[in-house]
Coordinates of C-alpha atoms and ligand atoms in Angstrom, one line a residue:
M1 CA 110.9 50.7 -109.0
K2 CA 112.7 53.9 -108.2
E3 CA 110.6 54.0 -104.8
I4 CA 112.7 51.2 -103.3
T5 CA 116.0 53.1 -103.6
E6 CA 115.9 55.3 -100.7
P7 CA 114.2 52.9 -98.1
L8 CA 116.6 50.2 -99.1
L9 CA 119.7 52.2 -98.6
N10 CA 118.6 53.5 -95.3
W11 CA 117.9 49.9 -94.2
F12 CA 121.1 49.0 -95.3
K13 CA 122.9 51.4 -93.5
K14 CA 121.6 50.2 -90.3
N15 CA 121.4 46.5 -90.8
K16 CA 124.1 45.4 -93.0
R17 CA 126.2 42.6 -91.5
D18 CA 129.7 43.4 -90.6
L19 CA 131.4 41.4 -93.0
E20 CA 135.3 41.3 -93.4
W21 CA 135.2 42.3 -97.2
R22 CA 133.2 45.2 -96.6
K23 CA 136.2 47.0 -94.8
D24 CA 138.3 47.2 -98.1
S25 CA 136.9 48.5 -101.3
S26 CA 139.7 47.7 -103.4
A27 CA 138.7 45.8 -106.6
Y28 CA 141.1 43.0 -105.6
S29 CA 139.5 42.2 -102.2
I30 CA 135.9 42.6 -103.7
L31 CA 136.9 40.1 -106.5
V32 CA 138.5 37.6 -104.0
S33 CA 135.4 37.8 -102.0
E34 CA 132.7 37.5 -104.7
I35 CA 134.2 34.7 -106.2
M36 CA 134.6 32.9 -102.8
L37 CA 130.9 33.5 -102.2
Q38 CA 129.7 32.1 -105.3
Q39 CA 128.0 28.7 -103.8
T40 CA 129.1 29.2 -100.4
K41 CA 127.7 31.2 -97.6
A42 CA 129.2 34.1 -95.8
Q43 CA 130.0 32.8 -92.6
A44 CA 131.7 29.8 -94.0
V45 CA 133.8 32.0 -96.5
R46 CA 134.9 34.2 -93.6
P47 CA 138.1 32.7 -92.5
Y48 CA 139.2 31.5 -96.0
Y49 CA 138.8 35.4 -96.9
I50 CA 140.9 36.4 -94.1
R51 CA 143.9 34.0 -94.6
F52 CA 143.7 34.4 -98.4
I53 CA 144.1 38.4 -98.1
Q54 CA 146.9 38.1 -95.6
E55 CA 148.8 35.4 -97.6
L56 CA 147.9 37.0 -101.1
P57 CA 147.6 40.6 -100.6
N58 CA 147.1 41.8 -104.1
F59 CA 147.0 40.8 -108.0
E60 CA 150.7 40.4 -108.1
A61 CA 151.3 38.3 -105.1
L62 CA 148.4 35.9 -106.5
A63 CA 149.7 35.6 -110.1
N64 CA 152.9 34.5 -108.8
C65 CA 151.4 32.2 -106.1
D66 CA 152.5 28.4 -106.8
D67 CA 149.6 26.3 -107.6
E68 CA 150.0 23.9 -104.5
K69 CA 149.7 26.8 -102.2
L70 CA 146.6 28.2 -104.0
L71 CA 144.9 25.0 -103.5
K72 CA 145.9 24.8 -99.8
L73 CA 144.3 28.3 -99.3
W74 CA 141.1 27.3 -101.3
E75 CA 140.9 23.7 -99.5
G76 CA 137.5 23.3 -98.0
L77 CA 135.7 25.9 -100.4
G78 CA 135.3 23.3 -103.2
Y79 CA 134.9 24.3 -106.8
Y80 CA 138.6 24.4 -107.2
S81 CA 138.1 25.7 -111.0
R82 CA 137.3 29.1 -109.4
A83 CA 140.5 29.2 -107.5
R84 CA 142.5 28.5 -110.7
N85 CA 140.4 31.0 -112.7
L86 CA 141.0 33.6 -110.2
K87 CA 144.7 33.1 -110.6
N88 CA 144.8 33.3 -114.2
C89 CA 142.7 36.4 -114.0
A90 CA 145.3 38.1 -111.7
K91 CA 147.9 37.2 -114.5
Q92 CA 146.1 38.7 -117.1
I93 CA 145.5 41.8 -114.9
I94 CA 149.1 41.9 -114.5
N95 CA 150.0 41.1 -118.0
R96 CA 147.3 43.2 -119.9
H97 CA 146.3 45.9 -117.8
N98 CA 149.3 47.0 -115.4
G99 CA 148.0 45.2 -112.6
E100 CA 145.1 47.2 -112.0
F101 CA 141.2 45.6 -112.6
P102 CA 139.9 47.2 -115.9
K103 CA 137.4 50.0 -115.5
N104 CA 135.2 49.2 -118.3
Y105 CA 132.8 46.4 -118.5
D106 CA 134.0 45.3 -122.1
E107 CA 137.5 44.6 -120.9
A108 CA 136.5 43.4 -117.6
I109 CA 134.1 40.7 -119.1
Q110 CA 137.1 39.1 -120.9
L111 CA 139.0 38.0 -117.8
S112 CA 139.1 34.5 -116.8
G113 CA 136.3 33.4 -114.6
I114 CA 134.4 37.1 -114.6
G115 CA 131.0 36.5 -115.5
D116 CA 128.4 39.3 -115.8
Y117 CA 127.6 39.4 -112.2
T118 CA 131.1 39.5 -110.9
C119 CA 131.9 42.2 -113.4
G120 CA 128.7 44.5 -112.2
A121 CA 129.8 43.9 -108.5
V122 CA 133.3 44.8 -108.9
L123 CA 132.7 47.9 -111.3
S124 CA 129.9 49.1 -109.3
R125 CA 131.6 48.8 -105.9
A126 CA 135.2 49.5 -106.6
Y127 CA 134.7 52.3 -109.2
N128 CA 131.3 53.7 -108.6
L129 CA 130.3 52.7 -112.0
K130 CA 126.7 52.1 -113.1
Y131 CA 126.6 48.4 -113.5
A132 CA 123.9 46.1 -111.6
A133 CA 125.0 43.0 -110.1
V134 CA 122.3 40.4 -110.5
D135 CA 122.8 37.2 -108.5
G136 CA 120.4 34.6 -107.1
N137 CA 119.4 36.8 -104.0
V138 CA 118.5 39.8 -106.4
L139 CA 116.5 37.8 -108.8
R140 CA 114.5 36.4 -105.7
V141 CA 113.8 39.9 -104.5
L142 CA 112.6 41.4 -107.8
S143 CA 110.8 38.6 -108.7
R144 CA 108.8 39.1 -105.5
Y145 CA 108.7 42.7 -105.6
L146 CA 107.5 42.7 -109.0
A147 CA 105.1 39.5 -108.6
S148 CA 107.0 38.6 -111.9
P149 CA 105.8 35.8 -113.7
L150 CA 109.1 35.5 -115.6
N151 CA 111.2 32.3 -115.1
I152 CA 114.2 33.4 -113.1
S153 CA 116.2 30.3 -114.5
S154 CA 116.2 32.0 -117.9
A155 CA 118.9 34.2 -119.1
T156 CA 116.3 36.5 -120.7
T157 CA 114.9 37.2 -117.3
K158 CA 118.1 38.3 -116.0
T159 CA 118.6 40.7 -118.6
I160 CA 115.4 42.1 -118.2
F161 CA 115.6 42.5 -114.2
K162 CA 119.3 43.9 -114.6
K163 CA 118.0 46.7 -117.1
Q164 CA 115.5 47.6 -114.7
I165 CA 117.9 47.8 -111.9
E166 CA 120.3 49.9 -114.0
K167 CA 117.5 52.5 -114.7
I168 CA 117.2 53.0 -111.0
L169 CA 120.9 53.0 -109.7
P170 CA 121.8 55.9 -107.5
Q171 CA 124.8 57.8 -107.4
N172 CA 126.3 54.9 -105.3
P173 CA 125.3 52.1 -107.3
G174 CA 127.9 49.7 -105.4
I175 CA 126.1 50.0 -102.2
F176 CA 122.5 49.9 -103.8
N177 CA 123.9 46.6 -105.3
E178 CA 125.1 45.3 -101.8
A179 CA 121.8 46.4 -100.4
L180 CA 119.6 44.5 -102.7
M181 CA 121.8 41.2 -102.3
E182 CA 121.7 41.7 -98.5
L183 CA 117.7 41.7 -98.7
G184 CA 117.8 38.6 -100.5
A185 CA 120.3 37.2 -97.9
T186 CA 119.0 38.1 -94.6
I187 CA 115.2 38.9 -95.0
C188 CA 113.6 37.9 -98.4
M189 CA 115.4 34.5 -98.1
P190 CA 114.6 31.3 -100.0
K191 CA 112.1 29.7 -97.5
V192 CA 112.0 32.1 -94.7
I193 CA 110.3 35.8 -95.8
L194 CA 110.7 38.2 -93.1
C195 CA 108.2 40.7 -95.0
D196 CA 107.5 42.7 -91.5
Q197 CA 111.1 43.5 -91.4
C198 CA 111.5 44.3 -95.1
P199 CA 111.9 48.2 -95.9
I200 CA 110.0 47.9 -99.1
H201 CA 107.0 46.0 -98.2
S202 CA 104.3 48.7 -98.7
T203 CA 105.2 48.7 -102.2
C204 CA 105.9 45.0 -102.9
K205 CA 103.4 43.7 -105.2
S206 CA 103.4 40.1 -103.9
F207 CA 103.5 40.9 -100.3
L208 CA 100.4 43.2 -101.1
K209 CA 98.5 40.4 -102.4
Q210 CA 99.8 37.9 -100.0
T211 CA 101.6 35.7 -102.7
Q212 CA 105.2 36.0 -101.8
H213 CA 105.6 32.3 -101.3
Q214 CA 104.5 31.8 -105.1
Y215 CA 107.9 33.6 -106.3
P216 CA 110.0 33.2 -107.8
I217 CA 109.1 30.9 -110.6
K218 CA 111.9 28.9 -111.7
N219 CA 112.7 25.6 -113.2
E220 CA 112.6 22.4 -111.1
K221 CA 115.7 21.3 -109.9
K222 CA 117.4 18.6 -111.6
E223 CA 118.0 15.4 -109.8
K224 CA 121.7 14.8 -108.4
K225 CA 123.4 12.0 -110.6
I226 CA 124.6 9.1 -108.3
L227 CA 128.1 7.5 -109.0
E228 CA 129.9 5.0 -107.3
Y229 CA 133.7 4.8 -107.0
T230 CA 136.5 2.9 -105.6
C231 CA 139.5 4.9 -104.1
I232 CA 142.9 3.1 -104.3
F233 CA 145.0 4.6 -101.8
I234 CA 148.9 3.4 -102.5
T235 CA 151.3 3.4 -100.0
D236 CA 154.7 2.3 -98.8
N237 CA 153.9 3.0 -95.3
Q238 CA 155.9 6.2 -95.6
K239 CA 154.2 8.1 -98.5
Y240 CA 151.0 7.9 -100.2
I241 CA 150.6 8.4 -103.7
F242 CA 148.2 11.5 -105.0
T243 CA 148.1 12.2 -108.8
P244 CA 146.2 15.3 -110.3
K245 CA 142.6 13.8 -111.3
P246 CA 142.7 13.8 -115.0
D247 CA 139.1 14.9 -115.9
G248 CA 135.4 15.9 -114.8
V249 CA 135.0 17.1 -111.3
L250 CA 137.9 17.7 -109.3
K251 CA 140.0 17.9 -112.5
D252 CA 143.8 18.4 -111.6
M253 CA 143.2 18.1 -108.1
P254 CA 145.4 15.7 -106.2
A255 CA 143.3 12.5 -105.9
P256 CA 143.7 8.7 -104.9
F257 CA 143.3 6.6 -108.2
L258 CA 139.7 6.3 -108.9
I259 CA 137.8 3.1 -110.4
P260 CA 134.5 4.2 -111.6
S261 CA 132.7 1.2 -110.0
F262 CA 132.7 -1.0 -106.9
I263 CA 135.3 -3.5 -107.0
Q264 CA 136.7 -6.1 -104.4
G265 CA 140.0 -6.2 -102.8
K266 CA 141.4 -9.0 -105.1
E267 CA 140.6 -6.7 -107.9
A268 CA 142.4 -3.6 -106.2
L269 CA 145.4 -5.5 -105.6
D270 CA 145.4 -6.5 -109.4
F271 CA 144.7 -2.9 -110.7
V272 CA 147.9 -1.9 -108.3
D273 CA 150.1 -4.7 -109.7
N274 CA 149.0 -3.9 -113.3
M275 CA 150.6 -0.3 -112.7
G276 CA 153.8 -1.9 -112.2
L277 CA 153.7 -1.9 -108.5
Q278 CA 154.3 -4.6 -106.3
A279 CA 151.2 -4.9 -104.2
L280 CA 151.7 -6.7 -100.9
R281 CA 148.4 -6.5 -99.1
E282 CA 145.1 -4.4 -98.9
I283 CA 143.1 -2.9 -96.3
K284 CA 139.5 -2.0 -96.6
L285 CA 138.6 1.6 -95.5
P286 CA 135.1 2.5 -94.3
E287 CA 133.0 3.7 -97.3
K288 CA 132.0 7.3 -97.4
R289 CA 129.8 9.6 -99.3
H290 CA 130.5 13.0 -100.8
I291 CA 127.7 15.5 -102.4
F292 CA 128.7 17.9 -105.1
T293 CA 126.3 20.2 -106.7
H294 CA 125.1 18.0 -109.4
Q295 CA 126.6 14.6 -108.2
I296 CA 126.4 12.2 -105.2
W297 CA 129.6 10.0 -105.2
Y298 CA 129.2 6.8 -102.9
M299 CA 132.9 5.5 -102.3
K300 CA 134.5 2.4 -101.4
A301 CA 138.0 2.6 -100.6
Y302 CA 141.3 0.4 -100.3
K303 CA 144.7 1.1 -98.7
I304 CA 147.1 -1.0 -100.9
I305 CA 150.6 -1.4 -99.4
V306 CA 153.3 -1.8 -101.9
K307 CA 157.0 -2.5 -101.8
R308 CA 158.1 0.9 -103.9
L309 CA 156.0 3.7 -105.1
G310 CA 157.7 3.8 -108.5
N311 CA 157.6 7.3 -110.0
Y312 CA 154.2 8.4 -108.9
P313 CA 154.0 11.8 -106.9
A314 CA 153.9 10.8 -103.2
Y315 CA 153.7 12.6 -99.8
T316 CA 154.1 11.8 -96.3
E317 CA 151.2 12.2 -93.7
Q318 CA 152.4 15.8 -92.9
E319 CA 152.5 16.8 -96.2
I320 CA 149.3 15.6 -97.2
I321 CA 147.8 17.5 -94.2
N322 CA 149.7 20.7 -94.1
N323 CA 150.4 21.3 -98.0
L324 CA 148.5 19.1 -100.5
G325 CA 145.3 21.1 -100.6
I326 CA 143.0 17.9 -101.3
S327 CA 139.2 18.0 -101.6
T328 CA 137.1 17.3 -98.7
C329 CA 135.8 14.3 -100.6
F330 CA 139.0 12.5 -100.1
K331 CA 140.2 14.3 -96.9
Q332 CA 137.3 12.2 -95.0
F333 CA 139.5 9.1 -95.6
L334 CA 142.5 10.3 -94.0
K335 CA 142.1 9.5 -90.6
D336 CA 141.4 5.9 -91.1
L337 CA 144.1 6.1 -94.0
F338 CA 146.9 7.0 -91.6
T339 CA 145.5 4.7 -88.6
K340 CA 144.5 1.3 -90.3
Ligands
SF4_401 S1 108.1 42.3 -98.8 FE1 108.4 40.2 -98.6 S2 108.3 39.4 -100.6 FE2 108.3 41.6 -100.8 S3 110.6 42.0 -101.1 FE3 110.3 42.2 -98.9 S4 110.5 40.2 -98.0 FE4 110.5 40.0 -100.2

């Protein structure tokens, strides 16, 4: 595979996208961008990354940031556990490593939320260390380049590809890793494959056999689980109750009360009465749907007016919009919630 190094690096130099996080080679900015880019496309990440780095410019600022602010900065990116892990990671770096991302793999991989890919990406790009960073893009490119019969869903394949890349890493391993990922993101894409623009097509096995669409070999996608919920938004017409979701998807995120089935308005009123709050009336809100990675939620919703909110955490409209950092799953109800 050594033959791909030079053409790939030359191609990357001329064709790389102008991405905000490529302007700063500190371990901190690489880490923040890599965590944001997991499951989210570069264009969507851009404004979040800029805002995040402005507000929290280093590990210390992140470690000391309060959770409300953190979730607000992350609001819309989804996968909030990534934000929490990132903050835990910053705390560990401050407490155990004098504020500096560790320079060796064995220490770095112990950090909260840091997997093999992120570890390789940060170590190679920030410190020029010879570690591969194998993400989905890289797996796809290699699978096609080698016309590999290996299933890329398997951890063993990942290890095999990683070792192959580490054998050919040049003096600037971080740039090589980025180039390989860029090729996967812009040329050797999942459905669209632009082989005529690819710098390594003359030695690509699947291209030479015109079998590139047969790769990569991978497991069939699992069907998403369909779930039904009723969202109960409780208000005294001044503030609205949002409490941390106790478990599952969106755990610890501010949420309305969730009943795991569709219920009628009368049952929603009873539910609120049983909480010890005096329910006065209910307003049915339009139904919504939200798609997560492994689940689809169909949601009914009621706004329940009560006399008093008791000791539950409650927020004004402005606080909900500006500070609360709620998931887009619930955000889609807000317009109706505040106007009906
Ligand atoms: S030649 Fe085509 S299939 Fe091969 S690596 Fe390039 S884009 Fe992918």
